[in-house]
Amino acid sequence: MRIVLLGAPGAGKGTQAQFIAQKYHIPNISTGEILRKLIYKNTVLNKKIDYSMHSGKLISDDIITTLIRDRITCLDCKPGFILDGFPRTIVQAKMIEEEKIDIDYIIELKIPTKIILKRIQNRRTNSIEKKIQCLQNGNYPTNNSFLAERVDDKEKIVKIRLHEYEKFTIPLINYLKNDTKVKKFKYCILDGTKNIKNIHKDIKKILDVH
Ligand code: ADP
């Protein structure tokens, strides 16, 4: 089962991708995570990636398509995978087509910008478990001393990320929805404002029939 998860920054893709990977036993390929691991290595290419990520811009299609092409053609991806954060542009989607990899489901998590801004401002990453945590009733679920704000979660940067989403990913969404040539995938839109468990249920309704 090959799945693509779409949605603006803060729509909850990461949380749902983890759920899908565990439930359906497929690798979770998160471009954000792959890139964040890379920037610790001090090379010219990684510095370029670091700069784009910290400024809220998308990194170049060349770099990301090479990374993801290498990853999705690995042996463990044969039974399927979940892509969180890829494709984000039409060029990236075309790479998947060129590789002749058929996607079964595209799941879009839809959520208004106002709610996104609020969510992102409140989210923290647990430096030990590497899990994203959100404010619940004014508190974070684990020990606050291990929680750090992602640099790209600062308000100014978030606005740039949302702008990149409008500029590149909305046209991609239109392209995918109108892709009459090879519409092998099922395109599903889910309400990303629902709570995590209810979104799990919506996802199960789609994927359990596979
Ligand atoms: P979010 O989905 O909340 O924006 P991610 O962790 O998926 O967060 O991505 C963080 C950053 O990594 C993006 O703002 C961008 O700079 C870079 N990135 C991730 N995926 C892609 C992609 N497919 N193409 C270009 N840049 C990407």
Coordinates of C-alpha atoms and ligand atoms in Angstrom, one line a residue, residues 7-14 30-33 35-36 49-61 64-65 68 84-89 92 120 123 132 150 152-153 157 161 164, ligand 1:
G7 CA -1.5 19.1 4.1
A8 CA -0.1 22.5 5.2
P9 CA 2.6 22.7 7.8
G10 CA 1.0 21.9 11.2
A11 CA -1.9 20.0 9.6
G12 CA -0.9 16.9 11.6
K13 CA 0.8 14.9 8.9
G14 CA 3.6 13.6 11.1
S30 CA 9.2 11.8 6.4
T31 CA 11.2 14.3 4.3
G32 CA 11.4 16.7 7.3
E33 CA 13.0 14.1 9.4
L35 CA 16.5 16.5 6.1
R36 CA 16.8 17.4 9.8
I49 CA 19.5 22.5 3.1
D50 CA 20.0 24.0 6.6
Y51 CA 19.6 27.5 5.2
S52 CA 16.4 26.8 3.3
M53 CA 14.8 24.9 6.2
H54 CA 15.6 27.6 8.7
S55 CA 14.3 30.3 6.4
G56 CA 11.0 28.4 5.8
K57 CA 11.7 27.9 2.1
L58 CA 11.4 24.6 0.3
I59 CA 14.7 23.0 -0.6
S60 CA 15.4 22.5 -4.2
D61 CA 13.5 19.9 -6.2
I64 CA 14.8 16.3 -2.5
T65 CA 13.9 14.2 -5.5
I68 CA 13.5 10.4 -2.0
D84 CA 5.0 12.5 4.7
G85 CA 6.1 15.8 3.1
F86 CA 6.7 14.5 -0.4
P87 CA 5.7 15.5 -3.0
R88 CA 5.3 19.2 -2.3
T89 CA 5.6 20.5 -5.9
Q92 CA 8.4 16.2 -7.3
I120 CA 2.4 25.5 15.3
R123 CA 4.0 22.7 19.4
I132 CA 6.1 16.3 18.5
R150 CA 11.6 23.9 16.2
D152 CA 11.2 26.9 11.8
D153 CA 8.2 27.1 14.1
I157 CA 9.1 31.5 9.5
R161 CA 6.3 28.1 5.1
E164 CA 5.5 28.2 0.1
Ligands
ADP1 P1 6.0 20.8 7.8 O1 5.2 19.7 7.1 O2 5.4 21.1 9.1 O3 6.4 22.0 7.0 P2 8.4 19.2 7.6 O4 9.2 18.7 8.8 O5 7.8 18.2 6.8 O6 7.4 20.3 8.2 O7 9.4 20.0 6.7 C1 10.3 21.0 7.2 C2 11.1 21.7 6.1 O8 11.8 20.8 5.3 C3 10.2 22.4 5.1 O9 9.8 23.7 5.5 C4 11.2 22.5 3.9 O10 12.2 23.5 4.1 C5 11.9 21.1 3.9 N1 11.1 20.1 3.1 C6 10.5 19.1 3.6 N2 9.9 18.3 2.6 C7 10.2 19.0 1.5 C8 10.0 18.8 0.1 N3 9.2 17.7 -0.4 N4 10.5 19.7 -0.8 C9 11.2 20.7 -0.4 N5 11.5 21.0 0.8 C10 11.0 20.2 1.8

